[in-house]
Coordinates of C-alpha atoms in Angstrom, one line a residue:
M1 CA -10.6 20.2 -11.8
M2 CA -7.6 20.8 -8.5
A3 CA -6.8 23.6 -6.6
E4 CA -3.5 24.8 -7.0
G5 CA -1.0 24.0 -4.6
H6 CA -2.8 21.4 -3.2
D7 CA -1.1 17.5 -3.8
Y8 CA -3.6 14.7 -5.6
F9 CA -4.0 11.5 -7.1
D10 CA -6.6 11.1 -9.5
A11 CA -7.9 7.7 -11.9
V12 CA -10.2 7.4 -14.7
A13 CA -9.9 4.0 -17.1
A14 CA -8.7 4.4 -19.5
G15 CA -8.5 1.9 -22.4
D16 CA -6.3 -1.1 -21.5
G17 CA -6.0 0.3 -17.8
V18 CA -6.3 3.6 -15.6
L19 CA -4.9 6.7 -16.1
V20 CA -3.7 8.4 -13.9
R21 CA -2.5 11.4 -12.8
M22 CA -1.1 12.6 -9.4
T23 CA 1.3 15.6 -8.1
E24 CA 5.3 15.2 -8.0
N25 CA 5.1 15.3 -4.6
A26 CA 2.6 12.7 -4.2
A27 CA 4.1 10.3 -6.3
T28 CA 7.6 11.4 -4.2
T29 CA 5.7 10.2 -1.2
L30 CA 3.8 7.2 -3.0
A31 CA 7.5 6.0 -4.3
H32 CA 8.9 6.6 -0.7
L33 CA 6.5 4.8 1.1
V34 CA 6.6 1.8 -1.5
S35 CA 10.4 2.3 -0.7
Q36 CA 10.1 1.5 2.9
L37 CA 7.8 -1.5 2.8
V38 CA 10.1 -3.3 -0.2
A39 CA 12.7 -2.6 2.3
F40 CA 10.6 -4.5 5.2
L41 CA 9.7 -7.3 3.0
E42 CA 13.8 -7.3 1.8
R43 CA 15.7 -7.1 4.4
E44 CA 13.7 -6.5 7.4
E45 CA 13.8 -2.7 8.0
T46 CA 11.4 -1.8 10.7
L47 CA 10.0 1.9 10.6
P48 CA 11.2 4.2 13.0
G49 CA 7.9 4.0 14.7
H50 CA 8.7 0.1 15.2
K51 CA 10.3 0.4 18.4
R52 CA 9.3 -0.1 22.6
L53 CA 11.6 1.7 25.4
L54 CA 13.9 2.5 23.2
R55 CA 14.2 -0.8 21.6
A56 CA 13.4 -2.2 18.3
M57 CA 10.7 -4.0 17.4
K58 CA 11.4 -7.8 16.0
P59 CA 10.7 -8.1 12.4
E60 CA 8.2 -11.3 13.3
D61 CA 6.7 -8.6 16.2
V62 CA 5.9 -6.5 12.9
R63 CA 4.8 -8.9 11.0
R64 CA 1.7 -10.3 13.4
R65 CA 0.7 -6.5 13.9
M66 CA 0.8 -6.6 10.5
F67 CA -1.4 -10.0 9.9
P68 CA -3.4 -10.4 13.4
D69 CA -5.1 -13.6 13.9
A70 CA -8.1 -13.5 11.8
C71 CA -9.6 -17.2 12.1
G72 CA -11.3 -18.7 15.1
S73 CA -8.5 -19.7 17.4
R74 CA -4.5 -18.2 17.4
A75 CA -4.0 -21.8 15.2
A76 CA -5.4 -21.6 12.4
S77 CA -4.0 -17.4 12.2
D78 CA 0.0 -19.2 11.9
D79 CA -1.4 -21.3 9.7
F80 CA -3.5 -19.1 7.5
R81 CA -0.3 -16.7 7.8
A82 CA 2.0 -19.6 7.0
R83 CA -0.2 -20.3 4.1
F84 CA -0.2 -17.1 2.9
R85 CA 3.0 -15.7 3.2
E86 CA 4.7 -16.3 0.0
V87 CA 1.5 -13.9 -1.5
L88 CA 1.8 -11.7 1.7
T89 CA 5.6 -10.6 1.9
D90 CA 5.9 -11.2 -2.5
P91 CA 8.2 -8.0 -3.0
A92 CA 7.9 -8.3 -6.6
P93 CA 4.7 -6.2 -6.9
A94 CA 5.7 -3.0 -4.9
H95 CA 9.0 -2.9 -6.9
R96 CA 6.2 -2.7 -9.9
V97 CA 4.5 0.0 -8.4
A98 CA 7.9 1.3 -7.4
Q99 CA 8.9 1.2 -11.1
R100 CA 5.2 3.1 -12.6
L101 CA 6.0 6.0 -9.7
Q102 CA 8.8 7.1 -11.4
E103 CA 7.1 7.6 -14.1
P104 CA 5.8 11.4 -15.5
T105 CA 1.5 11.4 -14.8
P106 CA -0.7 11.2 -16.4
L107 CA 0.9 7.1 -16.6
L108 CA -1.6 4.3 -18.0
V109 CA -1.7 1.2 -15.4
P110 CA -2.1 -1.3 -16.9
F111 CA -5.4 -3.9 -15.7
D112 CA -2.8 -6.7 -15.1
E113 CA -0.8 -3.9 -12.6
L114 CA -3.8 -3.1 -11.0
E115 CA -4.0 -5.6 -8.6
D116 CA -0.3 -4.6 -7.6
W117 CA -1.0 -1.4 -6.7
H118 CA -4.3 -2.6 -4.2
T119 CA -1.8 -5.2 -2.2
T120 CA 1.4 -2.6 -2.2
M121 CA -1.3 0.4 -0.7
A122 CA -2.7 -2.5 1.9
L123 CA 0.6 -3.0 3.2
V124 CA 2.6 -0.4 2.8
R125 CA -1.2 0.8 5.5
A126 CA -0.6 -2.4 7.6
L127 CA 3.1 -1.2 7.6
H128 CA 2.5 1.5 9.1
L129 CA -0.4 0.7 11.1
A130 CA 2.3 -1.7 12.9
T131 CA 4.2 1.1 14.5
R132 CA 3.0 2.0 18.1
A133 CA 2.0 5.7 16.6
P134 CA 1.3 5.4 13.3
D135 CA 1.3 8.2 10.8
Q136 CA -2.8 8.8 9.7
M137 CA -1.5 10.9 6.6
V138 CA 0.1 7.9 5.1
V139 CA -3.3 5.9 6.0
V140 CA -5.9 7.9 4.1
W141 CA -3.2 8.1 1.6
T142 CA -2.7 4.8 1.0
K143 CA -6.8 4.8 0.8
V144 CA -7.1 7.5 -1.3
V145 CA -5.2 5.4 -3.3
Q146 CA -7.3 2.9 -3.3
E147 CA -10.5 4.0 -3.3
H148 CA -9.5 6.2 -6.9
L149 CA -9.0 3.1 -8.2
I150 CA -11.5 1.2 -7.7
V151 CA -13.8 4.2 -9.3
A152 CA -11.7 4.1 -11.6
L153 CA -13.2 0.8 -12.4
E154 CA -16.5 0.7 -10.7
P155 CA -18.8 3.4 -10.4
K156 CA -21.6 2.6 -8.5
A157 CA -19.3 0.7 -5.7
V158 CA -19.2 4.6 -4.8
T159 CA -21.8 6.1 -6.1
G160 CA -24.5 2.9 -6.6
W161 CA -25.2 4.3 -10.3
P162 CA -24.8 3.0 -13.2
N163 CA -22.4 2.4 -15.6

């Protein structure tokens, strides 16, 4: 049971997917964050925090901060980003999540849409972390969503207890 007046996001495995329950404010906030991601992916609109001394960061600089070098060299990292650019910058999963967030809760997220939710929340977090002063609540809320979805599917992943 959730305390009155507090935002929450809950998920539990049910039938053909995960049953998600959240406050209206949580749904509205997540929808806003997803819309910011879509605006960046489709129109390269950066967040207000993507500024350096009154000058907006270039979208390519934001992308580099979102997807930092993760390989042994910058060239290998650039090659990785080039190979997976379409997957990493595809707005379709975010659009599907945004559509679900318009539905009243509780809502059933089918198993085949869960990857969309994980990808979208990870990209929202990465976009916000690419700012000069990331909003820690965005970081926390995107992690909460991912964590609850994972626990709903695999409780033992967190607890170590058998299903």
